[in-house]
PDB file of C-alpha atoms in Angstrom:
ATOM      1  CA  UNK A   1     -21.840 131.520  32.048  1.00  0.00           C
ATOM      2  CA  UNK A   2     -25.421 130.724  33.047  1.00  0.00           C
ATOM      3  CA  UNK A   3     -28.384 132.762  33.332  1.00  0.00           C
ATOM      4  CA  UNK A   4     -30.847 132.402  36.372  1.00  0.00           C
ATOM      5  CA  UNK A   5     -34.489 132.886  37.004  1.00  0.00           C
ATOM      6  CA  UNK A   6     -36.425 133.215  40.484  1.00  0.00           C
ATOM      7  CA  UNK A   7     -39.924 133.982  41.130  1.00  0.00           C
ATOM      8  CA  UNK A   8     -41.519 134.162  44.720  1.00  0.00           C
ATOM      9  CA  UNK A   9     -45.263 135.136  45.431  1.00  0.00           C
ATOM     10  CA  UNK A  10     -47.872 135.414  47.971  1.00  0.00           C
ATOM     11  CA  UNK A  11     -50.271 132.965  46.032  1.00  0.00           C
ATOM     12  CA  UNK A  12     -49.412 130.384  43.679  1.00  0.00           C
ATOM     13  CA  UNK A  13     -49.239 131.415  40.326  1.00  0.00           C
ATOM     14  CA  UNK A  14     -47.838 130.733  37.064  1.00  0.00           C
ATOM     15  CA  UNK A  15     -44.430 131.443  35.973  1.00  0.00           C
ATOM     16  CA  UNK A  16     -45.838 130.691  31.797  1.00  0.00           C
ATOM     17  CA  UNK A  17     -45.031 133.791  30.632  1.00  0.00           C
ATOM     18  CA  UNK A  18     -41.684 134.374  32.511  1.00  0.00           C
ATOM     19  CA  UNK A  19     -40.730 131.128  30.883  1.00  0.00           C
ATOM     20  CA  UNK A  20     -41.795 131.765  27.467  1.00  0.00           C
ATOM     21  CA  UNK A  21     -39.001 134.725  27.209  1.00  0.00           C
ATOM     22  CA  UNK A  22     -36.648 132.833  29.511  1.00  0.00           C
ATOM     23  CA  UNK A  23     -36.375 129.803  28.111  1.00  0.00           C
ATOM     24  CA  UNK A  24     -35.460 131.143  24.955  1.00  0.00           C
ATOM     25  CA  UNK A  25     -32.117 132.471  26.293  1.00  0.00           C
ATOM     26  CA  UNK A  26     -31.049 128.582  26.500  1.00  0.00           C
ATOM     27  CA  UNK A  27     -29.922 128.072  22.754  1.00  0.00           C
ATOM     28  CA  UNK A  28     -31.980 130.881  20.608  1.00  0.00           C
ATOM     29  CA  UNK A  29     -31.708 134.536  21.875  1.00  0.00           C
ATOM     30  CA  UNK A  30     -28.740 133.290  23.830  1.00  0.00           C
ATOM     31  CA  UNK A  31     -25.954 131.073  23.868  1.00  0.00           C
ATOM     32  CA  UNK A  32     -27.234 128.982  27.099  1.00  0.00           C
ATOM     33  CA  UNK A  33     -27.475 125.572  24.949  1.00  0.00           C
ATOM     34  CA  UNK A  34     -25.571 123.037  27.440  1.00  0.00           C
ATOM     35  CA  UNK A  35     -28.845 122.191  29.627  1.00  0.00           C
ATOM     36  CA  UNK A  36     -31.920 123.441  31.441  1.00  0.00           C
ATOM     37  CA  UNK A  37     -33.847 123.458  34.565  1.00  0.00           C
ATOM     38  CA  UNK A  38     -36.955 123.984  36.796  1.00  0.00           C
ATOM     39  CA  UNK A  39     -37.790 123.893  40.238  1.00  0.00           C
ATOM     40  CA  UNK A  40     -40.940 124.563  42.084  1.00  0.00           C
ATOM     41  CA  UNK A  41     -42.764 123.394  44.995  1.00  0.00           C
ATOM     42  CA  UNK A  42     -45.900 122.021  45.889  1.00  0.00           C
ATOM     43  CA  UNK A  43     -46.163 122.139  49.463  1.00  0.00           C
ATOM     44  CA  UNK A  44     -43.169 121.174  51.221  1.00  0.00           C
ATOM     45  CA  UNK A  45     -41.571 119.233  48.487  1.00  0.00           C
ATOM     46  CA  UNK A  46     -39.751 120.346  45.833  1.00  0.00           C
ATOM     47  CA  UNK A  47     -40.867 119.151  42.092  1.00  0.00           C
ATOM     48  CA  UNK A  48     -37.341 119.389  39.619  1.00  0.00           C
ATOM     49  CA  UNK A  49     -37.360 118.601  35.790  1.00  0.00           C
ATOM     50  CA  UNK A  50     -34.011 118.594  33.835  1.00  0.00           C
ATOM     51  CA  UNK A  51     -32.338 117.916  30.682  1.00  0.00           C
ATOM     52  CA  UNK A  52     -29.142 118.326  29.068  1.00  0.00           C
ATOM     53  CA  UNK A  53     -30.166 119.797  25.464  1.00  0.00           C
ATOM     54  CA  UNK A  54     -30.820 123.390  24.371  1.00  0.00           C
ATOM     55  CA  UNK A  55     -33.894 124.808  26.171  1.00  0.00           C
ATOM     56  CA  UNK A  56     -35.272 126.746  23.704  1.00  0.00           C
ATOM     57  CA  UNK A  57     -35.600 123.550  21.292  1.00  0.00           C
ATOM     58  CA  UNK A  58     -37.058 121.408  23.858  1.00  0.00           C
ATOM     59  CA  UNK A  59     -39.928 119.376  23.727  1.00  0.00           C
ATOM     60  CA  UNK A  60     -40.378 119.081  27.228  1.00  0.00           C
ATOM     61  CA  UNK A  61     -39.470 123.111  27.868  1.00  0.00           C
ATOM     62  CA  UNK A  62     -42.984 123.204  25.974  1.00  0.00           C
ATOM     63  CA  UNK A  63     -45.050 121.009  27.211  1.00  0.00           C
ATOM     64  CA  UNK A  64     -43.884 122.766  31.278  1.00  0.00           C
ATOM     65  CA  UNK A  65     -44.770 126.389  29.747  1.00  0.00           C
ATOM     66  CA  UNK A  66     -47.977 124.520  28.392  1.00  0.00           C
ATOM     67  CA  UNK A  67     -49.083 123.024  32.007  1.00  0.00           C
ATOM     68  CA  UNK A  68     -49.352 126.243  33.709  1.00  0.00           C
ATOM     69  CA  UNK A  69     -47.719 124.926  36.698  1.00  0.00           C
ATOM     70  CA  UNK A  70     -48.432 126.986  40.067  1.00  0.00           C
ATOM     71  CA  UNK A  71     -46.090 127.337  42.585  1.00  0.00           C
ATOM     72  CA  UNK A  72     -45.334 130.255  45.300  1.00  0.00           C
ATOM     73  CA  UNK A  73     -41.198 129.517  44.243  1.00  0.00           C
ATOM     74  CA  UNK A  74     -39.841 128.794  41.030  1.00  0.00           C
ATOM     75  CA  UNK A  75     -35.913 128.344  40.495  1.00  0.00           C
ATOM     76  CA  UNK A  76     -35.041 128.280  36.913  1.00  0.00           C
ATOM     77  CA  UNK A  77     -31.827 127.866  34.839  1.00  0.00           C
ATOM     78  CA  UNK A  78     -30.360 127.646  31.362  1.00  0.00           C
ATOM     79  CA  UNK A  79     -26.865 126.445  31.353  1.00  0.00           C
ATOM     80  CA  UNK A  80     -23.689 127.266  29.505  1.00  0.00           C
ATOM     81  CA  UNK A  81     -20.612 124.822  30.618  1.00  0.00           C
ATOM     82  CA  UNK A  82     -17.929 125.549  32.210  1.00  0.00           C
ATOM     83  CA  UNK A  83     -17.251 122.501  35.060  1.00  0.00           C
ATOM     84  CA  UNK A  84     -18.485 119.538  34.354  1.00  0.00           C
ATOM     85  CA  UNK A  85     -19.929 117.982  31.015  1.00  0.00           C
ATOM     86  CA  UNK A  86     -22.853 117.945  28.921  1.00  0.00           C
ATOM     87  CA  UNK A  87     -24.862 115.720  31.415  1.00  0.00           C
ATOM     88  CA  UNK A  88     -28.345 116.052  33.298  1.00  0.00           C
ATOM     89  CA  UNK A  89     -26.461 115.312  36.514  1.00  0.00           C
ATOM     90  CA  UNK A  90     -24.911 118.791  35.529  1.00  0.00           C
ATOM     91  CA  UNK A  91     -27.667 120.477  35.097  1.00  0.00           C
ATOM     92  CA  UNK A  92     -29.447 122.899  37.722  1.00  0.00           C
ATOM     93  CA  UNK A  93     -31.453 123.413  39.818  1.00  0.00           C
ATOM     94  CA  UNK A  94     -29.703 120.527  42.583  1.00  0.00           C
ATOM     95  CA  UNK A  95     -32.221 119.736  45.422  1.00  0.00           C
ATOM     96  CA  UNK A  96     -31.317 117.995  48.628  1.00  0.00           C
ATOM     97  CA  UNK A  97     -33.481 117.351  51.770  1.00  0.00           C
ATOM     98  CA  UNK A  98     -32.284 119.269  54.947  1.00  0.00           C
ATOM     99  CA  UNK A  99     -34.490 119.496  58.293  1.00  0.00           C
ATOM    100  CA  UNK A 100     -37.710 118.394  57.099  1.00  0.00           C
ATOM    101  CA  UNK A 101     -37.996 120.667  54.005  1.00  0.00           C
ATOM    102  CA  UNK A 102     -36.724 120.367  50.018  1.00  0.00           C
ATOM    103  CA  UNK A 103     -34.009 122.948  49.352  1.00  0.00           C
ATOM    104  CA  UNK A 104     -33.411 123.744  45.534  1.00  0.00           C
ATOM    105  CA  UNK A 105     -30.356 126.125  44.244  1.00  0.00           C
ATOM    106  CA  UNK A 106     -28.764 126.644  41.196  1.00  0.00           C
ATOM    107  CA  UNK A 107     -25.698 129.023  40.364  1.00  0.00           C
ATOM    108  CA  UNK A 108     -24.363 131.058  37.947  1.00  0.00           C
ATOM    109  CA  UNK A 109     -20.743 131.777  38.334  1.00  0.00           C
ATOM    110  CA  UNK A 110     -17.217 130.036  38.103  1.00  0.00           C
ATOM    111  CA  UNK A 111     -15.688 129.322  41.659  1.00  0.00           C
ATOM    112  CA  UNK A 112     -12.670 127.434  40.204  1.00  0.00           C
ATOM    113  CA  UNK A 113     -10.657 124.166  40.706  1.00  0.00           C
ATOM    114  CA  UNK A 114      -9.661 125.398  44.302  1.00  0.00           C
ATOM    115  CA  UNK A 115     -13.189 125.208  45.818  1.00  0.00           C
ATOM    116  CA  UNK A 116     -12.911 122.696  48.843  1.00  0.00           C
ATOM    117  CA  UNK A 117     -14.298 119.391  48.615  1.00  0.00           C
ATOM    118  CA  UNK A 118     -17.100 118.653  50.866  1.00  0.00           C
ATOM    119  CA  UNK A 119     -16.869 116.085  53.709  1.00  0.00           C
ATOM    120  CA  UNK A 120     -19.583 116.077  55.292  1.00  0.00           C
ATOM    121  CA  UNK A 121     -23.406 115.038  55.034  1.00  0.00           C
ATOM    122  CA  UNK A 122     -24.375 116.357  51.598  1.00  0.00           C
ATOM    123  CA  UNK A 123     -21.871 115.231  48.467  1.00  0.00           C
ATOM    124  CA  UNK A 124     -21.819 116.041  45.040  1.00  0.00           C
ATOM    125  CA  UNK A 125     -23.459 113.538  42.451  1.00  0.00           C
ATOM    126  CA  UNK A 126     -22.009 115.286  39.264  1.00  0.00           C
ATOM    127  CA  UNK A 127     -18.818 117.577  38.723  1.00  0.00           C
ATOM    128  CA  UNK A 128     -19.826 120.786  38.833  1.00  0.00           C
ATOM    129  CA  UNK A 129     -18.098 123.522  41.318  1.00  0.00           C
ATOM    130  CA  UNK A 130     -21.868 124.676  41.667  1.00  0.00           C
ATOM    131  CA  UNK A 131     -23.125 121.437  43.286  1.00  0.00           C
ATOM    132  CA  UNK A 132     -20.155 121.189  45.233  1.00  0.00           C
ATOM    133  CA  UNK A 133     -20.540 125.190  46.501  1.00  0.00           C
ATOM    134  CA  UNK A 134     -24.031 123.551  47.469  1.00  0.00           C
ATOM    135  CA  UNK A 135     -23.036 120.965  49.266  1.00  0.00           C
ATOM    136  CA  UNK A 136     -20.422 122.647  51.224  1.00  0.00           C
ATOM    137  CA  UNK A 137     -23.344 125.531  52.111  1.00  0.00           C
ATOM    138  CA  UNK A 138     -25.678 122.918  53.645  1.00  0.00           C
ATOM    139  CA  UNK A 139     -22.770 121.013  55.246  1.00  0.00           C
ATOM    140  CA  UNK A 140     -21.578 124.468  56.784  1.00  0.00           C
ATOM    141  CA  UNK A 141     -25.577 124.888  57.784  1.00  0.00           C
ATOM    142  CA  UNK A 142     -25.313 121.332  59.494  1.00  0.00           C
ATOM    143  CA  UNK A 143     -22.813 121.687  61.282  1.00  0.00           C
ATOM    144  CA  UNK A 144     -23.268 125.130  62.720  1.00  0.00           C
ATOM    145  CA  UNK A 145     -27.023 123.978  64.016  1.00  0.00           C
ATOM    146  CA  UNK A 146     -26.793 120.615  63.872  1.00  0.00           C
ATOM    147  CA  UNK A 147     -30.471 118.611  62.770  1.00  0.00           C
ATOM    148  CA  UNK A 148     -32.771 121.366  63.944  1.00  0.00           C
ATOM    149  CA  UNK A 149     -33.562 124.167  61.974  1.00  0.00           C
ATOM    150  CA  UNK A 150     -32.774 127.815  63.288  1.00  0.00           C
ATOM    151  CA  UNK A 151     -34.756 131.089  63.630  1.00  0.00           C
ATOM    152  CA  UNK A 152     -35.339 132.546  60.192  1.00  0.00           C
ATOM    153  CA  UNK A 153     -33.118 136.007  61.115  1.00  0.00           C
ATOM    154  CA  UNK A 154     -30.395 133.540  62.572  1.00  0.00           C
ATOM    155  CA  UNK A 155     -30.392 131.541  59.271  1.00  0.00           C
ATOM    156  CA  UNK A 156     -30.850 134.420  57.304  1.00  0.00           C
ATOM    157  CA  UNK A 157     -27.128 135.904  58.318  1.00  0.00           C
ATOM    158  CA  UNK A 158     -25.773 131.947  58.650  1.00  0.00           C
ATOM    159  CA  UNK A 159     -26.265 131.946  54.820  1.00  0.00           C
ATOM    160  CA  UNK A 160     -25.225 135.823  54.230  1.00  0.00           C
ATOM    161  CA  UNK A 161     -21.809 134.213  56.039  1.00  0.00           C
ATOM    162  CA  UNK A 162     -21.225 131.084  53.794  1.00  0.00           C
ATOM    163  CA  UNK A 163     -22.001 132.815  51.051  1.00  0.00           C
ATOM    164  CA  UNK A 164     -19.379 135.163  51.215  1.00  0.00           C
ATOM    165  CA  UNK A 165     -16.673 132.579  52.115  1.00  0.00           C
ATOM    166  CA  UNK A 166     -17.815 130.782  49.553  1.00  0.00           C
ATOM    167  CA  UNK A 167     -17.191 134.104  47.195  1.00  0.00           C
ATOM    168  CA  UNK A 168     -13.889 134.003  47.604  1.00  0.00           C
ATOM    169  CA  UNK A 169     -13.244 131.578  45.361  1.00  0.00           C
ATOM    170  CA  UNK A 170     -14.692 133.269  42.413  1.00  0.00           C
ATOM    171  CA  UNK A 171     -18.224 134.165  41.223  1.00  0.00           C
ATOM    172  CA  UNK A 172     -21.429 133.352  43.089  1.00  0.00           C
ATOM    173  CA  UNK A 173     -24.479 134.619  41.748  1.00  0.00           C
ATOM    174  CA  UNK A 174     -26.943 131.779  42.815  1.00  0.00           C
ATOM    175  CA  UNK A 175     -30.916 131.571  43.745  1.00  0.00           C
ATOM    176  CA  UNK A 176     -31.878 129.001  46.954  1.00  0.00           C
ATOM    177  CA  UNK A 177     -34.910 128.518  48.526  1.00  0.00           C
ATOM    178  CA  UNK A 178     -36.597 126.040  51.335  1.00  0.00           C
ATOM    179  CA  UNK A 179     -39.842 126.981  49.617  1.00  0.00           C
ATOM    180  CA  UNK A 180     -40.894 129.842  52.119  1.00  0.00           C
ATOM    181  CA  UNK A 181     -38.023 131.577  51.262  1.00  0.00           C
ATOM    182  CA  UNK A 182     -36.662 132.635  48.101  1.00  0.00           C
ATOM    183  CA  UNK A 183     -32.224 133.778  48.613  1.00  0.00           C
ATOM    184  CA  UNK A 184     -30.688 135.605  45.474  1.00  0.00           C
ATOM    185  CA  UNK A 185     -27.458 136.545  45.560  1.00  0.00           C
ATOM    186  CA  UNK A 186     -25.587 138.946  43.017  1.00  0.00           C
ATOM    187  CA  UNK A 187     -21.468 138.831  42.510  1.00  0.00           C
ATOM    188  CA  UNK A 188     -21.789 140.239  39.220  1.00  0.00           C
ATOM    189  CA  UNK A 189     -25.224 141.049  37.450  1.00  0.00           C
ATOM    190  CA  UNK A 190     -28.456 139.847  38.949  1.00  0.00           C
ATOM    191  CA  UNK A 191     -32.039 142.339  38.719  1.00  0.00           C
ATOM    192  CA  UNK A 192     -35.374 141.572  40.403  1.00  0.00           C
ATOM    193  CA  UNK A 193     -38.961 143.302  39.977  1.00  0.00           C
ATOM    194  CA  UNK A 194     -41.994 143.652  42.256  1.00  0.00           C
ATOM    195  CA  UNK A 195     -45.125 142.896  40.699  1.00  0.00           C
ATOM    196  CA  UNK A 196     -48.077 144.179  43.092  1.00  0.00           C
ATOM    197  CA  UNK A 197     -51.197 146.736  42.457  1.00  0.00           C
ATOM    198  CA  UNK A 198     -51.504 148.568  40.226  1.00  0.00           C
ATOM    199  CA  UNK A 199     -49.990 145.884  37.530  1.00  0.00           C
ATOM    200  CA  UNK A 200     -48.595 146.908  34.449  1.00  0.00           C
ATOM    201  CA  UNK A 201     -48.603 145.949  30.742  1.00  0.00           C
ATOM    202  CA  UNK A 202     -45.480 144.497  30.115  1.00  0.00           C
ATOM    203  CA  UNK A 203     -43.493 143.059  26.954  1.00  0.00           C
ATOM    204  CA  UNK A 204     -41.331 140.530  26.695  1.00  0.00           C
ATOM    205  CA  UNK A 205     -37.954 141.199  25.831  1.00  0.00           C
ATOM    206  CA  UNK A 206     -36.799 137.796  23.791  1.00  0.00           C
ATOM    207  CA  UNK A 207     -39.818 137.503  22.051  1.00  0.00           C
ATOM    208  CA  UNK A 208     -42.810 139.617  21.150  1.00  0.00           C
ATOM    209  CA  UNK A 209     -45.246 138.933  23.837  1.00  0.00           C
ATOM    210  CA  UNK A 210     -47.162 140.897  25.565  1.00  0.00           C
ATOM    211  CA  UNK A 211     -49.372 140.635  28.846  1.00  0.00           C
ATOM    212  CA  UNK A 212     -51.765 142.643  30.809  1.00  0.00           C
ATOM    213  CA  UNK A 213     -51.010 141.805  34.350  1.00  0.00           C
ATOM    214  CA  UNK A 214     -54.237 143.443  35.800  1.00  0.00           C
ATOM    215  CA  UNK A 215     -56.387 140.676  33.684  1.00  0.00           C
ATOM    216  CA  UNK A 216     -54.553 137.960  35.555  1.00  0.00           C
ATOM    217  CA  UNK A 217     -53.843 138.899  38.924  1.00  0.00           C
ATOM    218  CA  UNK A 218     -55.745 140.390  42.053  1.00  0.00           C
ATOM    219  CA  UNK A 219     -55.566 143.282  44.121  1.00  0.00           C
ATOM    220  CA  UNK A 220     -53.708 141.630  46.880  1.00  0.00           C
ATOM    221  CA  UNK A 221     -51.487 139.263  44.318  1.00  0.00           C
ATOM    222  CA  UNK A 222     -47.702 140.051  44.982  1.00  0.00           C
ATOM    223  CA  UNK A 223     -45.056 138.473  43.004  1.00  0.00           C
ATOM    224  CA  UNK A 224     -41.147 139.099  42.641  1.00  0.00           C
ATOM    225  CA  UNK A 225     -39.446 137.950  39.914  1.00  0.00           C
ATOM    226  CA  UNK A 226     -35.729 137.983  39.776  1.00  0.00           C
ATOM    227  CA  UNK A 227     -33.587 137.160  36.845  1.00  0.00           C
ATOM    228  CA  UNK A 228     -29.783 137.675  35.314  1.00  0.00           C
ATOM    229  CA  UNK A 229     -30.769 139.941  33.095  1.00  0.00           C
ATOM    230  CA  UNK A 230     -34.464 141.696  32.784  1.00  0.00           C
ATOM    231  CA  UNK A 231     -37.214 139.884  30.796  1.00  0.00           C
ATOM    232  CA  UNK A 232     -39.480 142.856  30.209  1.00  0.00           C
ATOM    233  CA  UNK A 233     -39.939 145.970  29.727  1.00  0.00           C
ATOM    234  CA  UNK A 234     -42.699 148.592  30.740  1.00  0.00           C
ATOM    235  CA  UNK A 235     -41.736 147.321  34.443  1.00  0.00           C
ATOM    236  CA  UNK A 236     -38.806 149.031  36.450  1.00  0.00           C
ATOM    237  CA  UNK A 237     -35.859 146.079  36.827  1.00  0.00           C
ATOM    238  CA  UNK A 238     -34.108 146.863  39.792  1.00  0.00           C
ATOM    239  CA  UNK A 239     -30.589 145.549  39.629  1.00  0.00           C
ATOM    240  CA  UNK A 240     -28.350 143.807  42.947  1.00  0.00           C
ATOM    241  CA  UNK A 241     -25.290 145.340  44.057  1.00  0.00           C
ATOM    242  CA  UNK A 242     -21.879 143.367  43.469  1.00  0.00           C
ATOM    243  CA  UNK A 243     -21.964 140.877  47.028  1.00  0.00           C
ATOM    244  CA  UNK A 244     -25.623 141.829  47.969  1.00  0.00           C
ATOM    245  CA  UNK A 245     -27.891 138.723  49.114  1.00  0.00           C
ATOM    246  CA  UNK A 246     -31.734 139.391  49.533  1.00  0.00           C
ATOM    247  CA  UNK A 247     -33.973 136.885  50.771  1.00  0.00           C
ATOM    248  CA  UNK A 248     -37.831 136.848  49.444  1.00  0.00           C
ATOM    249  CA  UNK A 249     -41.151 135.364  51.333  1.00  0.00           C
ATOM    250  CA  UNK A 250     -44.516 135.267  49.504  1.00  0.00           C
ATOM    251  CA  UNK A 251     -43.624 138.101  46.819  1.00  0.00           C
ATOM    252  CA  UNK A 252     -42.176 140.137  48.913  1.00  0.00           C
ATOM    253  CA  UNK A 253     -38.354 141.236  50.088  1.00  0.00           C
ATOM    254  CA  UNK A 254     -37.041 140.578  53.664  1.00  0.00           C
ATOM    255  CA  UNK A 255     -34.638 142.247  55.542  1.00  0.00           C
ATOM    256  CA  UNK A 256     -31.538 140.246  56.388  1.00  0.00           C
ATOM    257  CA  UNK A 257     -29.804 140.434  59.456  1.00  0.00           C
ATOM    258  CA  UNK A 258     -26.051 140.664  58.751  1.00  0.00           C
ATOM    259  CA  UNK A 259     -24.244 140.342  61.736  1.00  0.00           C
ATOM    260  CA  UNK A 260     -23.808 136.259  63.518  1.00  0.00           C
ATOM    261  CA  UNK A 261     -24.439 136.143  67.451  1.00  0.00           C
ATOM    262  CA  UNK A 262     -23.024 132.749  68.039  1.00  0.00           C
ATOM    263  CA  UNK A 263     -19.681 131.255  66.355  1.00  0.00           C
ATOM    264  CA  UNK A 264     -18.442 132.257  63.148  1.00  0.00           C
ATOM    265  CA  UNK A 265     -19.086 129.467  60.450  1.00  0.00           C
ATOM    266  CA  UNK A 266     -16.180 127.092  59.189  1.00  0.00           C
ATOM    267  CA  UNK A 267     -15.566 124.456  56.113  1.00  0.00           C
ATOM    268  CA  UNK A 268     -16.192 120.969  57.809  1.00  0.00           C
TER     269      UNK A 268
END
């Protein structure tokens, strides 16, 4: 399996030190070898670096923890394979362009060899059951509200919906975001933290690094990280429940609307 890393906040900020202990799982204190990504925004567009080698012995892992890009979303994601070979078509996050905005996602999960094939707008460009599970979300989006966009609560539950349909197939953990809004969902193990005042000193757990959060944030900074398994400790990891979806904006968690008031959502 994969592991996944998510990180929304009210200000841009840098996700360095989330990284450091992170990237680390892909090859070194993990067995994540088969590929890495990063997503982030800058504005409305999404930003996406990739590469099919071992995070933790990349060059160009480095040299992104070194830049101390800022972004209000981050979608992160060492890979181990399971669909789909050794390839940086393969590798997550997968962006596509859908009513005016960037939206990145990346999985973590096996949905299995009976996962529909998507027929509509969006298509797969490499062979994994994750990009296809993405594809098949947006199509479902499309053509439930056509080219326009809906209210955040109505898309909110419209992605709550596929998701679960989607579940059925196997497991779905997966991050997505538009870049206002931040979706994790958990089908087996997935924890998130709120970082806000009064910030802690925290340690990495993959390598021995610590931080003072107080020295780099403000009073009003508010950040929520959410990962497969917790990066720190000295913070207090909250984990998902098996099925539960929770949508972030600017650090902080969103309720979701769970019930549809217009037509159930179908495959195309």
């Amino acid at each position: 399996m994969c592991q996944l890393l998510g990180v929304s906040a009210r200000k841009p900020v840098s996700a360095a030190f989330a990284l450091q202990g992170f990237l680390l799982r892909g090859g070194e204190t993990d067995q994540h070898a088969d590929g890495w990504g990063i997503g982030y925004y800058q504005g409305e567009h999404a930003r996406m670096l990739r590469e099919a080698r071992a995070a933790a012995h990349s060059g160009l892992a480095l040299r992104i923890r070194e830049q101390q890009i800022r972004s209000r979303n981050f979608i992160v994601h060492v890979r181990k394979a399971t669909r789909g070979g050794i390839a940086e078509r393969n590798c997550h996050p997968f962006r596509r362009e859908l009513w005016g905005r960037s939206w990145l996602f990346a999985h973590n999960g096996d949905l299995g060899s009976a996962l529909p094939w998507s027929h509509g707008l969006f298509q797969p460009i490499g062979e994994t059951d994750s990009e296809r599970a993405f594809c098949l979300l947006l199509n479902q989006l499309v053509d439930h509200f056509g080219l326009r966009r809906p209210p955040d609560d109505v898309l909110d539950a419209a992605i709550s919906a596929a998701a679960d349909r989607l579940a059925q197939h196997g497991s779905f953990n997966f991050l997505l975001s538009d870049g206002n809004r931040l979706y994790a969902r958990c089908a087996t193990q997935l924890f998130h933290v709120e970082r806000r005042y009064p910030f802690a000193q925290v340690e990495l757990i993959d390598c021995a690094q610590q931080i003072d959060l107080a020295r780099h944030n403000h009073l009003d900074d508010r950040i929520s990280v959410i990962a497969t398994q917790p990066l720190t400790r000295g913070e207090n990891w909250q984990a998902f429940a098996p099925g539960e979806l929770k949508v972030f904006e600017r650090g902080a968690e969103r309720n979701i609307r769970t019930a549809l008031e217009t037509r159930p959502l179908i495959y195309a």
